mmCIF file of C-alpha atoms in Angstrom:
data_model
loop_
_atom_site.group_PDB
_atom_site.id
_atom_site.type_symbol
_atom_site.label_atom_id
_atom_site.label_comp_id
_atom_site.label_asym_id
_atom_site.label_seq_id
_atom_site.Cartn_x
_atom_site.Cartn_y
_atom_site.Cartn_z
ATOM 1 C CA UNK Y 1 89.202 132.025 120.677
ATOM 2 C CA UNK Y 2 86.483 134.821 120.347
ATOM 3 C CA UNK Y 3 86.356 137.131 123.114
ATOM 4 C CA UNK Y 4 83.308 138.195 122.708
ATOM 5 C CA UNK Y 5 81.413 135.389 124.233
ATOM 6 C CA UNK Y 6 82.515 134.165 127.166
ATOM 7 C CA UNK Y 7 81.990 130.218 128.144
ATOM 8 C CA UNK Y 8 82.557 128.435 130.796
ATOM 9 C CA UNK Y 9 83.169 124.647 131.715
ATOM 10 C CA UNK Y 10 82.280 122.789 135.218
ATOM 11 C CA UNK Y 11 82.750 119.848 136.057
ATOM 12 C CA UNK Y 12 80.891 117.502 138.680
ATOM 13 C CA UNK Y 13 82.953 114.705 139.930
ATOM 14 C CA UNK Y 14 82.160 111.389 141.075
ATOM 15 C CA UNK Y 15 81.650 112.477 144.894
ATOM 16 C CA UNK Y 16 78.850 114.909 143.551
ATOM 17 C CA UNK Y 17 77.076 113.189 141.371
ATOM 18 C CA UNK Y 18 74.471 113.014 143.913
ATOM 19 C CA UNK Y 19 73.536 116.932 144.106
ATOM 20 C CA UNK Y 20 73.965 117.131 140.052
ATOM 21 C CA UNK Y 21 70.126 118.688 140.008
ATOM 22 C CA UNK Y 22 70.996 121.406 142.466
ATOM 23 C CA UNK Y 23 74.289 122.045 141.037
ATOM 24 C CA UNK Y 24 72.412 122.556 137.483
ATOM 25 C CA UNK Y 25 69.769 124.593 138.988
ATOM 26 C CA UNK Y 26 72.397 127.171 140.417
ATOM 27 C CA UNK Y 27 74.614 127.309 137.807
ATOM 28 C CA UNK Y 28 71.125 128.180 135.192
ATOM 29 C CA UNK Y 29 70.816 130.805 137.629
ATOM 30 C CA UNK Y 30 73.951 132.257 136.759
ATOM 31 C CA UNK Y 31 73.708 131.365 133.039
ATOM 32 C CA UNK Y 32 72.398 130.051 129.767
ATOM 33 C CA UNK Y 33 73.267 126.210 130.267
ATOM 34 C CA UNK Y 34 74.708 124.634 126.508
ATOM 35 C CA UNK Y 35 75.023 121.915 127.225
ATOM 36 C CA UNK Y 36 75.535 118.545 129.722
ATOM 37 C CA UNK Y 37 77.746 115.315 129.378
ATOM 38 C CA UNK Y 38 77.626 112.440 131.382
ATOM 39 C CA UNK Y 39 81.123 110.752 130.922
ATOM 40 C CA UNK Y 40 82.289 107.431 133.358
ATOM 41 C CA UNK Y 41 85.630 106.993 134.100
ATOM 42 C CA UNK Y 42 87.711 104.519 135.540
ATOM 43 C CA UNK Y 43 90.132 105.369 138.060
ATOM 44 C CA UNK Y 44 93.371 105.258 135.581
ATOM 45 C CA UNK Y 45 91.239 108.027 132.640
ATOM 46 C CA UNK Y 46 90.422 109.698 136.242
ATOM 47 C CA UNK Y 47 94.173 110.070 137.120
ATOM 48 C CA UNK Y 48 95.348 111.017 134.138
ATOM 49 C CA UNK Y 49 92.278 114.247 133.660
ATOM 50 C CA UNK Y 50 93.080 115.135 136.946
ATOM 51 C CA UNK Y 51 96.804 115.446 136.065
ATOM 52 C CA UNK Y 52 96.306 116.924 132.836
ATOM 53 C CA UNK Y 53 93.448 119.473 134.430
ATOM 54 C CA UNK Y 54 95.643 120.346 137.602
ATOM 55 C CA UNK Y 55 98.601 120.104 136.442
ATOM 56 C CA UNK Y 56 99.458 117.094 139.322
ATOM 57 C CA UNK Y 57 102.009 114.767 139.564
ATOM 58 C CA UNK Y 58 100.409 111.423 139.735
ATOM 59 C CA UNK Y 59 100.586 111.301 143.566
ATOM 60 C CA UNK Y 60 98.750 114.369 143.485
ATOM 61 C CA UNK Y 61 96.238 112.824 141.061
ATOM 62 C CA UNK Y 62 96.072 109.561 142.939
ATOM 63 C CA UNK Y 63 94.854 112.514 146.663
ATOM 64 C CA UNK Y 64 92.684 113.956 144.446
ATOM 65 C CA UNK Y 65 90.961 110.801 143.078
ATOM 66 C CA UNK Y 66 90.713 109.607 146.403
ATOM 67 C CA UNK Y 67 88.611 112.762 147.355
ATOM 68 C CA UNK Y 68 86.038 113.219 144.514
ATOM 69 C CA UNK Y 69 86.330 109.725 143.255
ATOM 70 C CA UNK Y 70 85.810 107.999 140.173
ATOM 71 C CA UNK Y 71 83.020 106.914 137.731
ATOM 72 C CA UNK Y 72 80.632 109.154 136.379
ATOM 73 C CA UNK Y 73 81.130 112.815 135.754
ATOM 74 C CA UNK Y 74 79.524 115.771 134.600
ATOM 75 C CA UNK Y 75 80.682 118.177 132.576
ATOM 76 C CA UNK Y 76 78.642 121.464 131.617
ATOM 77 C CA UNK Y 77 79.134 124.121 129.116
ATOM 78 C CA UNK Y 78 77.429 127.520 130.002
ATOM 79 C CA UNK Y 79 77.162 130.459 128.320
ATOM 80 C CA UNK Y 80 77.957 133.743 130.322
ATOM 81 C CA UNK Y 81 76.265 137.352 128.917
ATOM 82 C CA UNK Y 82 78.156 139.382 131.756
ATOM 83 C CA UNK Y 83 81.369 140.798 130.374
ATOM 84 C CA UNK Y 84 82.157 141.634 133.883
ATOM 85 C CA UNK Y 85 85.640 140.475 135.573
ATOM 86 C CA UNK Y 86 87.677 140.692 138.644
ATOM 87 C CA UNK Y 87 90.967 140.177 139.799
ATOM 88 C CA UNK Y 88 91.179 137.387 142.198
ATOM 89 C CA UNK Y 89 94.307 135.498 143.335
ATOM 90 C CA UNK Y 90 94.694 132.090 141.594
ATOM 91 C CA UNK Y 91 97.402 129.552 141.253
ATOM 92 C CA UNK Y 92 98.487 131.784 138.046
ATOM 93 C CA UNK Y 93 98.744 134.966 140.899
ATOM 94 C CA UNK Y 94 96.446 137.876 140.587
ATOM 95 C CA UNK Y 95 94.333 136.991 137.220
ATOM 96 C CA UNK Y 96 90.972 138.927 135.736
ATOM 97 C CA UNK Y 97 88.681 136.044 135.580
ATOM 98 C CA UNK Y 98 84.775 136.399 135.005
ATOM 99 C CA UNK Y 99 82.856 137.777 137.454
ATOM 100 C CA UNK Y 100 80.188 135.389 137.371
ATOM 101 C CA UNK Y 101 81.911 132.189 136.412
ATOM 102 C CA UNK Y 102 83.958 133.049 139.724
ATOM 103 C CA UNK Y 103 80.205 133.824 141.603
ATOM 104 C CA UNK Y 104 78.778 130.331 140.634
ATOM 105 C CA UNK Y 105 81.365 128.622 141.130
ATOM 106 C CA UNK Y 106 82.052 129.507 144.701
ATOM 107 C CA UNK Y 107 78.043 129.873 145.425
ATOM 108 C CA UNK Y 108 77.802 125.592 144.086
ATOM 109 C CA UNK Y 109 80.759 124.862 146.542
ATOM 110 C CA UNK Y 110 78.950 126.523 149.352
ATOM 111 C CA UNK Y 111 76.089 124.890 148.851
ATOM 112 C CA UNK Y 112 77.536 121.144 148.776
ATOM 113 C CA UNK Y 113 79.407 121.740 151.158
ATOM 114 C CA UNK Y 114 83.120 120.718 149.140
ATOM 115 C CA UNK Y 115 84.956 123.105 147.378
ATOM 116 C CA UNK Y 116 86.712 119.730 145.505
ATOM 117 C CA UNK Y 117 84.116 118.004 143.922
ATOM 118 C CA UNK Y 118 83.251 120.964 141.913
ATOM 119 C CA UNK Y 119 85.095 122.777 139.239
ATOM 120 C CA UNK Y 120 85.061 125.123 136.913
ATOM 121 C CA UNK Y 121 86.683 127.484 134.366
ATOM 122 C CA UNK Y 122 86.500 131.435 135.203
ATOM 123 C CA UNK Y 123 88.871 132.807 132.332
ATOM 124 C CA UNK Y 124 89.306 131.854 128.048
ATOM 125 C CA UNK Y 125 92.646 130.295 128.982
ATOM 126 C CA UNK Y 126 90.914 127.543 131.657
ATOM 127 C CA UNK Y 127 88.205 126.697 128.860
ATOM 128 C CA UNK Y 128 91.102 126.278 126.522
ATOM 129 C CA UNK Y 129 92.752 124.290 128.906
ATOM 130 C CA UNK Y 130 90.577 122.294 130.523
ATOM 131 C CA UNK Y 131 88.037 121.612 127.396
ATOM 132 C CA UNK Y 132 91.489 119.693 126.026
ATOM 133 C CA UNK Y 133 91.924 118.240 129.239
ATOM 134 C CA UNK Y 134 88.381 115.787 129.373
ATOM 135 C CA UNK Y 135 87.860 116.007 125.242
ATOM 136 C CA UNK Y 136 90.990 115.852 123.840
ATOM 137 C CA UNK Y 137 90.013 118.283 121.184
ATOM 138 C CA UNK Y 138 90.485 122.190 120.935
ATOM 139 C CA UNK Y 139 86.988 124.401 121.800
ATOM 140 C CA UNK Y 140 85.396 125.258 118.798
ATOM 141 C CA UNK Y 141 82.980 128.980 119.899
ATOM 142 C CA UNK Y 142 81.031 127.746 116.837
ATOM 143 C CA UNK Y 143 80.168 123.981 117.727
ATOM 144 C CA UNK Y 144 78.665 125.675 120.806
ATOM 145 C CA UNK Y 145 77.392 129.729 120.206
ATOM 146 C CA UNK Y 146 75.850 129.766 116.499
ATOM 147 C CA UNK Y 147 73.164 127.342 117.214
ATOM 148 C CA UNK Y 148 72.276 129.600 120.447
ATOM 149 C CA UNK Y 149 72.296 132.966 118.099
#
């Protein structure tokens, strides 16, 4: 992956779809929005994606799906022009993450009042992992960046 371009993937889970416009407005205040995908997932597909995204067991994925819902979701790809990083404690331990991605994720979660209904990447390896988990193909920067120059 090209290191001088920061792209992040955000997911609005089904039970937060009613707040999509508010979420997109917040993301747009931090980033250039490259594209917004709408997907409709049945129960089994939602569980499958959650197992891959969160590296959950079947039982954990069902519990997460019961909170987040299933059906319509939105996947949003954004371009982050900032190169600033901060170190935070994640499930991987303390790692550097893109600062604006972290701030945007926290602001959205605060605005919608539920941490579980909004997912977002903050590092390049999360983008690669999460994009593949959702789209079943590898992320290619040129697909999204070259048209934006």
